[in-house]
Amino acid sequence: MAANQITREQAEELDAAIARARVAQQVIETYDQERVDRLCRAVAWSVANKKTFAALVEEGIKETGMGDPVSRMNKRIKIRGILRDALRQRSVGIIEEIPEKGLVKYGKPAGLIACIVPTTNPDLTPAGTAIYGIKARDVIIFSPHPRSKKTTQHTVNLMRDALAREGAPADILQCVMKVNKATSEALNAKSDLVMATGGQPTVRRAYHSGKPAYGVGAGNATMVIDETANIEEAARNTMLSKTSDYGSGCSADGNLVIEESIFDKMVAQLIKEGGYLAREEEKAKFQAIMWDAEGHRLADSVARSAYDMGQLAGVEVPADRKFIMVMGDGIGKEHFFSGEKLTTVLALYKYKGFDCALKMVREIYEVGGKGHSVGIYSFNDDHIHRLALEAPVSRIMVRQSQSRANAGSFTNGMPMTSSLGCGTWGGNSVSENICLKHYMNTTWVARPIPEDRPSDQELFGEFYDPALEA
C-alpha cells in the first residue's frame, strides 16, 4: 500500500483510538490542579528514571541504527526540566489575574492533540508532550516514525501504565502503530491541535491539516566566536553540542564563524577537544556520502560518529576523534557544507570585522535554518546586541552549548521543550519554545475599570490638528 493511502485496518485503528481518546477527554477535563500535577509527576517518572530511560535509549538506537547511547541519556534531564516548568504554572481554573486591568484568565484544555514523533526522539518527545498535555488536561494520540515506532509505543505504554496505577484513564495517552503518511494526515485532520516535530514535509502536512498546528523549522545552528571569546569554553561547548546524539538534533552546531585573529588558536583548541580537521581531498569524500549531486541529504550518514563517518567516506579518522571539521569554501545553496548537516561534521568560516560576521550569518541562514537558532561566544555586549538585532532567528544563546541550551536548560531561562518554533522565517506559527501555554485555551474575563483613554493630543502627537476635529 502506498504511503499516501490509508488501509481499512489503519482507518479502523485510528477511529478506535480517537473514540477512546474522546471518552478519556471527558474524564481528565474534570480533574483539579492537584490531580493533574500528580499525574504529571507519575508519567514523567515512569520514563525519566535512569534504569527505564537507559533501556529506552538502547531500544531506540537498536531499532533505528542511529544515535549515541551516552549523550542520548542526557535527554532524560530535559524531561525533568519540562516537569519543573509545568509544575510551576497553573492550568486549571484561574491561571492569572491582572487587577489593574480588571482581567482574570482561566485555563481550559486544547482537547485532542495529535503528536507526530520524530525518529531521533522516540522517548523524549512523547514524555515531554505528555507532561504538558496532561498538565493542560488534554488527551494525546502519538503517531510514531515508522523507523522507531516500537520504542515510541514502549514509551507511551510505560506512561499509560503510570496513569492506570493512579486511577486515571490510560487512554489519555495512546499510540497508533499502523503508521504511514496517510495515517498521520488522517490523525491530524481529526484532532483539535497538532504538535509536529520532524522534517519539513512532516511540518507542512501538519499545517495543511486544517487544524491548528505547531511545528518546527529546519536547523542549521551557527555560532559566532569573536576576539573576546573564552576559546577553551567555546571549544568545549562546541564539542558537547556537535557530539550530542551524534549531531542528529536540529540544534547541533553546524557552522562556526570565527574572528581571524583567534582562528588558528580556536582550531587548535577544537582539535584538543577531539576534532578532526579534514584535508580538502577528504572533505570531498565526506560531501559524497552526505549529499547527492543535487544537494539532497543522504540518510546513511545522518547521526554517525566521526569514526563511522570516516569508514563510510573511506577516510582514516582516528578512533579517538569525536567530530569532523571542514573548512568552509563558500556560503550558498551550491556550497553544501553551509547547510544543515545532521551528523558529527562542522564547517569553519573565518571573518574579519564584526560587520563581516553579521553578513556571513545572514547568508548562512538563507541557505537553511532561518528562524531557528544562532549563538555567540563573546563578552562584548555591543556584538551580542548587534547580532540580536540582525540575526533572522528566534533564539540566541550567549556563551552556551547550543544543543543543550536553546530548548531550555537549568542554567538559562528558556522554557524547557523538545519543540522549537521558528516563526515566519521557518514557516511556523510561533517564534518561541513550544511549552505549556501552547497546549491550552485561555478564557479572559474582563471587569470594568476606570476609563483609560488618552487625549487625542497624547495619541497623535504633532500630527494632531484640532481644526480637523471641529
mmCIF file of N, CA, C and O in Angstrom, residues 380-455:
data_model
loop_
_atom_site.group_PDB
_atom_site.id
_atom_site.type_symbol
_atom_site.label_atom_id
_atom_site.label_comp_id
_atom_site.label_asym_id
_atom_site.label_seq_id
_atom_site.Cartn_x
_atom_site.Cartn_y
_atom_site.Cartn_z
ATOM 1 N N ASN A 380 31.523 40.981 24.551
ATOM 2 C CA ASN A 380 31.280 42.315 24.026
ATOM 3 C C ASN A 380 29.768 42.499 23.867
ATOM 4 O O ASN A 380 29.149 41.934 22.966
ATOM 5 N N ASP A 381 29.171 43.265 24.774
ATOM 6 C CA ASP A 381 27.720 43.418 24.756
ATOM 7 C C ASP A 381 27.212 44.069 23.472
ATOM 8 O O ASP A 381 26.083 43.796 23.032
ATOM 9 N N ASP A 382 28.030 44.933 22.872
ATOM 10 C CA ASP A 382 27.609 45.547 21.622
ATOM 11 C C ASP A 382 27.509 44.502 20.507
ATOM 12 O O ASP A 382 26.569 44.526 19.703
ATOM 13 N N HIS A 383 28.464 43.568 20.464
ATOM 14 C CA HIS A 383 28.393 42.494 19.472
ATOM 15 C C HIS A 383 27.148 41.636 19.681
ATOM 16 O O HIS A 383 26.455 41.265 18.724
ATOM 17 N N ILE A 384 26.869 41.305 20.938
ATOM 18 C CA ILE A 384 25.684 40.494 21.240
ATOM 19 C C ILE A 384 24.422 41.229 20.816
ATOM 20 O O ILE A 384 23.517 40.653 20.203
ATOM 21 N N HIS A 385 24.363 42.518 21.123
ATOM 22 C CA HIS A 385 23.201 43.338 20.781
ATOM 23 C C HIS A 385 23.021 43.429 19.263
ATOM 24 O O HIS A 385 21.900 43.277 18.747
ATOM 25 N N ARG A 386 24.106 43.644 18.532
ATOM 26 C CA ARG A 386 24.002 43.770 17.081
ATOM 27 C C ARG A 386 23.579 42.452 16.439
ATOM 28 O O ARG A 386 22.793 42.440 15.476
ATOM 29 N N LEU A 387 24.092 41.358 16.957
ATOM 30 C CA LEU A 387 23.670 40.056 16.436
ATOM 31 C C LEU A 387 22.178 39.842 16.690
ATOM 32 O O LEU A 387 21.446 39.368 15.808
ATOM 33 N N ALA A 388 21.707 40.223 17.895
ATOM 34 C CA ALA A 388 20.295 40.067 18.222
ATOM 35 C C ALA A 388 19.407 40.927 17.314
ATOM 36 O O ALA A 388 18.304 40.523 16.951
ATOM 37 N N LEU A 389 19.891 42.113 16.939
ATOM 38 C CA LEU A 389 19.127 42.992 16.061
ATOM 39 C C LEU A 389 19.018 42.440 14.653
ATOM 40 O O LEU A 389 17.989 42.599 13.984
ATOM 41 N N GLU A 390 20.040 41.756 14.187
ATOM 42 C CA GLU A 390 20.110 41.403 12.768
ATOM 43 C C GLU A 390 19.867 39.937 12.427
ATOM 44 O O GLU A 390 19.465 39.627 11.305
ATOM 45 N N ALA A 391 20.121 39.035 13.359
ATOM 46 C CA ALA A 391 20.020 37.607 13.028
ATOM 47 C C ALA A 391 18.561 37.201 12.832
ATOM 48 O O ALA A 391 17.716 37.463 13.700
ATOM 49 N N PRO A 392 18.221 36.536 11.730
ATOM 50 C CA PRO A 392 16.832 36.127 11.464
ATOM 51 C C PRO A 392 16.495 34.817 12.168
ATOM 52 O O PRO A 392 16.167 33.802 11.534
ATOM 53 N N VAL A 393 16.562 34.836 13.499
ATOM 54 C CA VAL A 393 16.335 33.623 14.290
ATOM 55 C C VAL A 393 15.438 33.938 15.481
ATOM 56 O O VAL A 393 15.275 35.095 15.864
ATOM 57 N N SER A 394 14.913 32.893 16.082
ATOM 58 C CA SER A 394 14.013 33.051 17.221
ATOM 59 C C SER A 394 14.726 32.989 18.564
ATOM 60 O O SER A 394 14.137 33.355 19.574
ATOM 61 N N ARG A 395 15.952 32.514 18.588
ATOM 62 C CA ARG A 395 16.663 32.379 19.864
ATOM 63 C C ARG A 395 18.164 32.519 19.642
ATOM 64 O O ARG A 395 18.694 32.030 18.634
ATOM 65 N N ILE A 396 18.820 33.179 20.579
ATOM 66 C CA ILE A 396 20.265 33.387 20.520
ATOM 67 C C ILE A 396 20.861 32.971 21.858
ATOM 68 O O ILE A 396 20.488 33.514 22.909
ATOM 69 N N MET A 397 21.770 32.031 21.827
ATOM 70 C CA MET A 397 22.431 31.565 23.043
ATOM 71 C C MET A 397 23.790 32.253 23.179
ATOM 72 O O MET A 397 24.590 32.246 22.234
ATOM 73 N N VAL A 398 24.016 32.834 24.337
ATOM 74 C CA VAL A 398 25.263 33.540 24.615
ATOM 75 C C VAL A 398 26.159 32.664 25.490
ATOM 76 O O VAL A 398 25.775 32.291 26.603
ATOM 77 N N ARG A 399 27.299 32.309 24.966
ATOM 78 C CA ARG A 399 28.307 31.523 25.692
ATOM 79 C C ARG A 399 27.711 30.225 26.266
ATOM 80 O O ARG A 399 27.942 29.878 27.411
ATOM 81 N N GLN A 400 26.974 29.514 25.434
ATOM 82 C CA GLN A 400 26.351 28.261 25.861
ATOM 83 C C GLN A 400 26.412 27.238 24.735
ATOM 84 O O GLN A 400 26.444 27.594 23.562
ATOM 85 N N SER A 401 26.386 25.973 25.130
ATOM 86 C CA SER A 401 26.305 24.884 24.165
ATOM 87 C C SER A 401 24.917 24.882 23.550
ATOM 88 O O SER A 401 23.922 24.640 24.246
ATOM 89 N N GLN A 402 24.836 25.153 22.261
ATOM 90 C CA GLN A 402 23.542 25.370 21.608
ATOM 91 C C GLN A 402 22.557 24.223 21.830
ATOM 92 O O GLN A 402 21.413 24.430 22.233
ATOM 93 N N SER A 403 22.984 22.996 21.583
ATOM 94 C CA SER A 403 22.056 21.872 21.659
ATOM 95 C C SER A 403 21.622 21.568 23.082
ATOM 96 O O SER A 403 20.626 20.882 23.301
ATOM 97 N N ARG A 404 22.368 22.095 24.064
ATOM 98 C CA ARG A 404 21.991 21.879 25.456
ATOM 99 C C ARG A 404 21.312 23.095 26.072
ATOM 100 O O ARG A 404 20.979 23.083 27.257
ATOM 101 N N ALA A 405 21.106 24.145 25.276
ATOM 102 C CA ALA A 405 20.643 25.404 25.859
ATOM 103 C C ALA A 405 19.385 25.956 25.227
ATOM 104 O O ALA A 405 18.504 26.465 25.926
ATOM 105 N N ASN A 406 19.277 25.903 23.886
ATOM 106 C CA ASN A 406 18.195 26.665 23.259
ATOM 107 C C ASN A 406 16.806 26.081 23.502
ATOM 108 O O ASN A 406 15.803 26.790 23.394
ATOM 109 N N ALA A 407 16.722 24.804 23.859
ATOM 110 C CA ALA A 407 15.436 24.207 24.207
ATOM 111 C C ALA A 407 15.199 24.243 25.706
ATOM 112 O O ALA A 407 14.332 23.541 26.227
ATOM 113 N N GLY A 408 15.967 25.087 26.395
ATOM 114 C CA GLY A 408 15.846 25.230 27.836
ATOM 115 C C GLY A 408 16.898 24.436 28.571
ATOM 116 O O GLY A 408 17.256 23.321 28.184
ATOM 117 N N SER A 409 17.454 25.030 29.607
ATOM 118 C CA SER A 409 18.402 24.327 30.473
ATOM 119 C C SER A 409 18.210 24.836 31.894
ATOM 120 O O SER A 409 17.470 25.801 32.129
ATOM 121 N N PHE A 410 18.892 24.212 32.828
ATOM 122 C CA PHE A 410 18.793 24.650 34.217
ATOM 123 C C PHE A 410 19.680 25.861 34.492
ATOM 124 O O PHE A 410 19.695 26.375 35.611
ATOM 125 N N THR A 411 20.405 26.324 33.469
ATOM 126 C CA THR A 411 21.271 27.495 33.655
ATOM 127 C C THR A 411 20.894 28.638 32.712
ATOM 128 O O THR A 411 21.689 29.540 32.478
ATOM 129 N N ASN A 412 19.691 28.585 32.127
ATOM 130 C CA ASN A 412 19.146 29.757 31.440
ATOM 131 C C ASN A 412 17.634 29.778 31.630
ATOM 132 O O ASN A 412 17.062 28.841 32.202
ATOM 133 N N GLY A 413 16.995 30.819 31.185
ATOM 134 C CA GLY A 413 15.575 30.984 31.423
ATOM 135 C C GLY A 413 14.675 30.553 30.285
ATOM 136 O O GLY A 413 13.467 30.815 30.324
ATOM 137 N N MET A 414 15.228 29.895 29.264
ATOM 138 C CA MET A 414 14.399 29.443 28.150
ATOM 139 C C MET A 414 13.406 28.377 28.620
ATOM 140 O O MET A 414 13.759 27.501 29.406
ATOM 141 N N PRO A 415 12.158 28.433 28.148
ATOM 142 C CA PRO A 415 11.204 27.384 28.507
ATOM 143 C C PRO A 415 11.695 26.021 28.023
ATOM 144 O O PRO A 415 12.178 25.878 26.902
ATOM 145 N N MET A 416 11.574 25.009 28.888
ATOM 146 C CA MET A 416 12.004 23.657 28.535
ATOM 147 C C MET A 416 11.035 23.044 27.526
ATOM 148 O O MET A 416 9.812 23.140 27.676
ATOM 149 N N THR A 417 11.589 22.403 26.514
ATOM 150 C CA THR A 417 10.765 21.825 25.459
ATOM 151 C C THR A 417 11.594 20.860 24.613
ATOM 152 O O THR A 417 12.811 20.775 24.763
ATOM 153 N N SER A 418 10.915 20.150 23.734
ATOM 154 C CA SER A 418 11.610 19.396 22.687
ATOM 155 C C SER A 418 11.160 19.869 21.318
ATOM 156 O O SER A 418 11.422 19.217 20.312
ATOM 157 N N SER A 419 10.482 21.033 21.289
ATOM 158 C CA SER A 419 9.964 21.556 20.031
ATOM 159 C C SER A 419 10.205 23.057 19.966
ATOM 160 O O SER A 419 9.783 23.798 20.859
ATOM 161 N N LEU A 420 10.883 23.492 18.913
ATOM 162 C CA LEU A 420 11.328 24.880 18.816
ATOM 163 C C LEU A 420 10.667 25.581 17.634
ATOM 164 O O LEU A 420 10.991 25.319 16.478
ATOM 165 N N GLY A 421 9.737 26.473 17.926
ATOM 166 C CA GLY A 421 9.096 27.244 16.879
ATOM 167 C C GLY A 421 10.078 28.214 16.241
ATOM 168 O O GLY A 421 10.911 28.805 16.923
ATOM 169 N N CYS A 422 9.970 28.402 14.933
ATOM 170 C CA CYS A 422 10.924 29.236 14.192
ATOM 171 C C CYS A 422 10.272 30.430 13.505
ATOM 172 O O CYS A 422 10.870 31.044 12.620
ATOM 173 N N GLY A 423 9.050 30.760 13.911
ATOM 174 C CA GLY A 423 8.403 31.947 13.380
ATOM 175 C C GLY A 423 8.166 31.877 11.881
ATOM 176 O O GLY A 423 8.328 30.839 11.242
ATOM 177 N N THR A 424 7.786 33.014 11.327
ATOM 178 C CA THR A 424 7.521 33.050 9.890
ATOM 179 C C THR A 424 8.783 32.802 9.076
ATOM 180 O O THR A 424 8.709 32.370 7.927
ATOM 181 N N TRP A 425 9.960 33.064 9.671
ATOM 182 C CA TRP A 425 11.213 32.742 8.961
ATOM 183 C C TRP A 425 11.248 31.265 8.565
ATOM 184 O O TRP A 425 11.649 30.899 7.475
ATOM 185 N N GLY A 426 10.836 30.390 9.511
ATOM 186 C CA GLY A 426 10.894 28.947 9.281
ATOM 187 C C GLY A 426 9.563 28.343 8.890
ATOM 188 O O GLY A 426 9.402 27.123 8.910
ATOM 189 N N GLY A 427 8.583 29.201 8.544
ATOM 190 C CA GLY A 427 7.277 28.704 8.153
ATOM 191 C C GLY A 427 6.451 28.208 9.322
ATOM 192 O O GLY A 427 5.560 27.364 9.158
ATOM 193 N N ASN A 428 6.711 28.718 10.528
ATOM 194 C CA ASN A 428 5.994 28.292 11.731
ATOM 195 C C ASN A 428 5.081 29.398 12.249
ATOM 196 O O ASN A 428 5.274 30.576 11.936
ATOM 197 N N SER A 429 4.133 29.014 13.095
ATOM 198 C CA SER A 429 3.162 29.976 13.604
ATOM 199 C C SER A 429 3.665 30.755 14.817
ATOM 200 O O SER A 429 3.092 31.788 15.159
ATOM 201 N N VAL A 430 4.697 30.255 15.498
ATOM 202 C CA VAL A 430 5.238 30.960 16.660
ATOM 203 C C VAL A 430 6.763 30.986 16.584
ATOM 204 O O VAL A 430 7.388 30.095 16.001
ATOM 205 N N SER A 431 7.343 32.011 17.187
ATOM 206 C CA SER A 431 8.808 32.131 17.223
ATOM 207 C C SER A 431 9.288 32.013 18.663
ATOM 208 O O SER A 431 9.973 32.886 19.189
ATOM 209 N N GLU A 432 8.901 30.910 19.294
ATOM 210 C CA GLU A 432 9.304 30.673 20.676
ATOM 211 C C GLU A 432 9.298 29.182 20.951
ATOM 212 O O GLU A 432 8.846 28.381 20.127
ATOM 213 N N ASN A 433 9.785 28.802 22.132
ATOM 214 C CA ASN A 433 9.789 27.400 22.519
ATOM 215 C C ASN A 433 8.361 26.947 22.817
ATOM 216 O O ASN A 433 7.633 27.605 23.557
ATOM 217 N N ILE A 434 7.968 25.815 22.244
ATOM 218 C CA ILE A 434 6.621 25.298 22.461
ATOM 219 C C ILE A 434 6.539 24.738 23.878
ATOM 220 O O ILE A 434 7.283 23.821 24.241
ATOM 221 N N CYS A 435 5.642 25.317 24.706
ATOM 222 C CA CYS A 435 5.560 24.931 26.109
ATOM 223 C C CYS A 435 4.103 24.910 26.556
ATOM 224 O O CYS A 435 3.199 24.846 25.723
ATOM 225 N N LEU A 436 3.876 24.950 27.854
ATOM 226 C CA LEU A 436 2.543 24.699 28.387
ATOM 227 C C LEU A 436 1.468 25.587 27.764
ATOM 228 O O LEU A 436 0.375 25.112 27.428
ATOM 229 N N LYS A 437 1.733 26.872 27.619
ATOM 230 C CA LYS A 437 0.682 27.776 27.138
ATOM 231 C C LYS A 437 0.175 27.400 25.757
ATOM 232 O O LYS A 437 -0.961 27.714 25.390
ATOM 233 N N HIS A 438 1.002 26.701 24.977
ATOM 234 C CA HIS A 438 0.585 26.309 23.635
ATOM 235 C C HIS A 438 -0.334 25.079 23.649
ATOM 236 O O HIS A 438 -0.923 24.744 22.618
ATOM 237 N N TYR A 439 -0.439 24.417 24.795
ATOM 238 C CA TYR A 439 -1.294 23.241 24.944
ATOM 239 C C TYR A 439 -2.669 23.597 25.520
ATOM 240 O O TYR A 439 -3.464 22.705 25.787
ATOM 241 N N MET A 440 -2.925 24.885 25.730
ATOM 242 C CA MET A 440 -4.119 25.319 26.440
ATOM 243 C C MET A 440 -4.930 26.333 25.643
ATOM 244 O O MET A 440 -4.385 27.050 24.809
ATOM 245 N N ASN A 441 -6.202 26.373 25.934
ATOM 246 C CA ASN A 441 -7.036 27.514 25.594
ATOM 247 C C ASN A 441 -7.136 28.406 26.832
ATOM 248 O O ASN A 441 -6.993 27.927 27.961
ATOM 249 N N THR A 442 -7.389 29.676 26.623
ATOM 250 C CA THR A 442 -7.493 30.616 27.742
ATOM 251 C C THR A 442 -8.761 31.441 27.599
ATOM 252 O O THR A 442 -9.041 31.989 26.525
ATOM 253 N N THR A 443 -9.527 31.488 28.673
ATOM 254 C CA THR A 443 -10.721 32.341 28.734
ATOM 255 C C THR A 443 -10.374 33.603 29.524
ATOM 256 O O THR A 443 -9.921 33.514 30.668
ATOM 257 N N TRP A 444 -10.590 34.757 28.907
ATOM 258 C CA TRP A 444 -10.320 36.041 29.551
ATOM 259 C C TRP A 444 -11.633 36.607 30.104
ATOM 260 O O TRP A 444 -12.619 36.720 29.363
ATOM 261 N N VAL A 445 -11.631 36.960 31.348
ATOM 262 C CA VAL A 445 -12.772 37.628 31.979
ATOM 263 C C VAL A 445 -12.370 39.074 32.255
ATOM 264 O O VAL A 445 -11.365 39.324 32.930
ATOM 265 N N ALA A 446 -13.148 40.023 31.740
ATOM 266 C CA ALA A 446 -12.817 41.449 31.868
ATOM 267 C C ALA A 446 -13.897 42.169 32.665
ATOM 268 O O ALA A 446 -15.073 42.169 32.281
ATOM 269 N N ARG A 447 -13.494 42.785 33.792
ATOM 270 C CA ARG A 447 -14.391 43.597 34.611
ATOM 271 C C ARG A 447 -14.144 45.083 34.310
ATOM 272 O O ARG A 447 -13.052 45.456 33.854
ATOM 273 N N PRO A 448 -15.125 45.929 34.581
ATOM 274 C CA PRO A 448 -14.935 47.356 34.307
ATOM 275 C C PRO A 448 -13.811 47.955 35.145
ATOM 276 O O PRO A 448 -13.592 47.561 36.296
ATOM 277 N N ILE A 449 -13.067 48.889 34.563
ATOM 278 C CA ILE A 449 -12.022 49.631 35.261
ATOM 279 C C ILE A 449 -12.231 51.113 34.969
ATOM 280 O O ILE A 449 -12.972 51.478 34.054
ATOM 281 N N PRO A 450 -11.594 52.004 35.758
ATOM 282 C CA PRO A 450 -11.677 53.437 35.434
ATOM 283 C C PRO A 450 -11.211 53.684 34.002
ATOM 284 O O PRO A 450 -10.302 53.006 33.502
ATOM 285 N N GLU A 451 -11.839 54.620 33.336
ATOM 286 C CA GLU A 451 -11.536 54.855 31.925
ATOM 287 C C GLU A 451 -10.043 55.100 31.702
ATOM 288 O O GLU A 451 -9.414 55.882 32.417
ATOM 289 N N ASP A 452 -9.503 54.414 30.728
ATOM 290 C CA ASP A 452 -8.078 54.542 30.371
ATOM 291 C C ASP A 452 -8.022 55.030 28.927
ATOM 292 O O ASP A 452 -7.759 54.263 27.995
ATOM 293 N N ARG A 453 -8.298 56.318 28.739
ATOM 294 C CA ARG A 453 -8.386 56.874 27.390
ATOM 295 C C ARG A 453 -7.545 58.145 27.299
ATOM 296 O O ARG A 453 -7.934 59.199 27.803
ATOM 297 N N PRO A 454 -6.355 58.057 26.666
ATOM 298 C CA PRO A 454 -5.527 59.258 26.496
ATOM 299 C C PRO A 454 -6.235 60.281 25.618
ATOM 300 O O PRO A 454 -7.103 59.930 24.804
ATOM 301 N N SER A 455 -5.840 61.540 25.770
ATOM 302 C CA SER A 455 -6.389 62.572 24.897
ATOM 303 C C SER A 455 -5.881 62.381 23.479
ATOM 304 O O SER A 455 -4.863 61.717 23.239
#
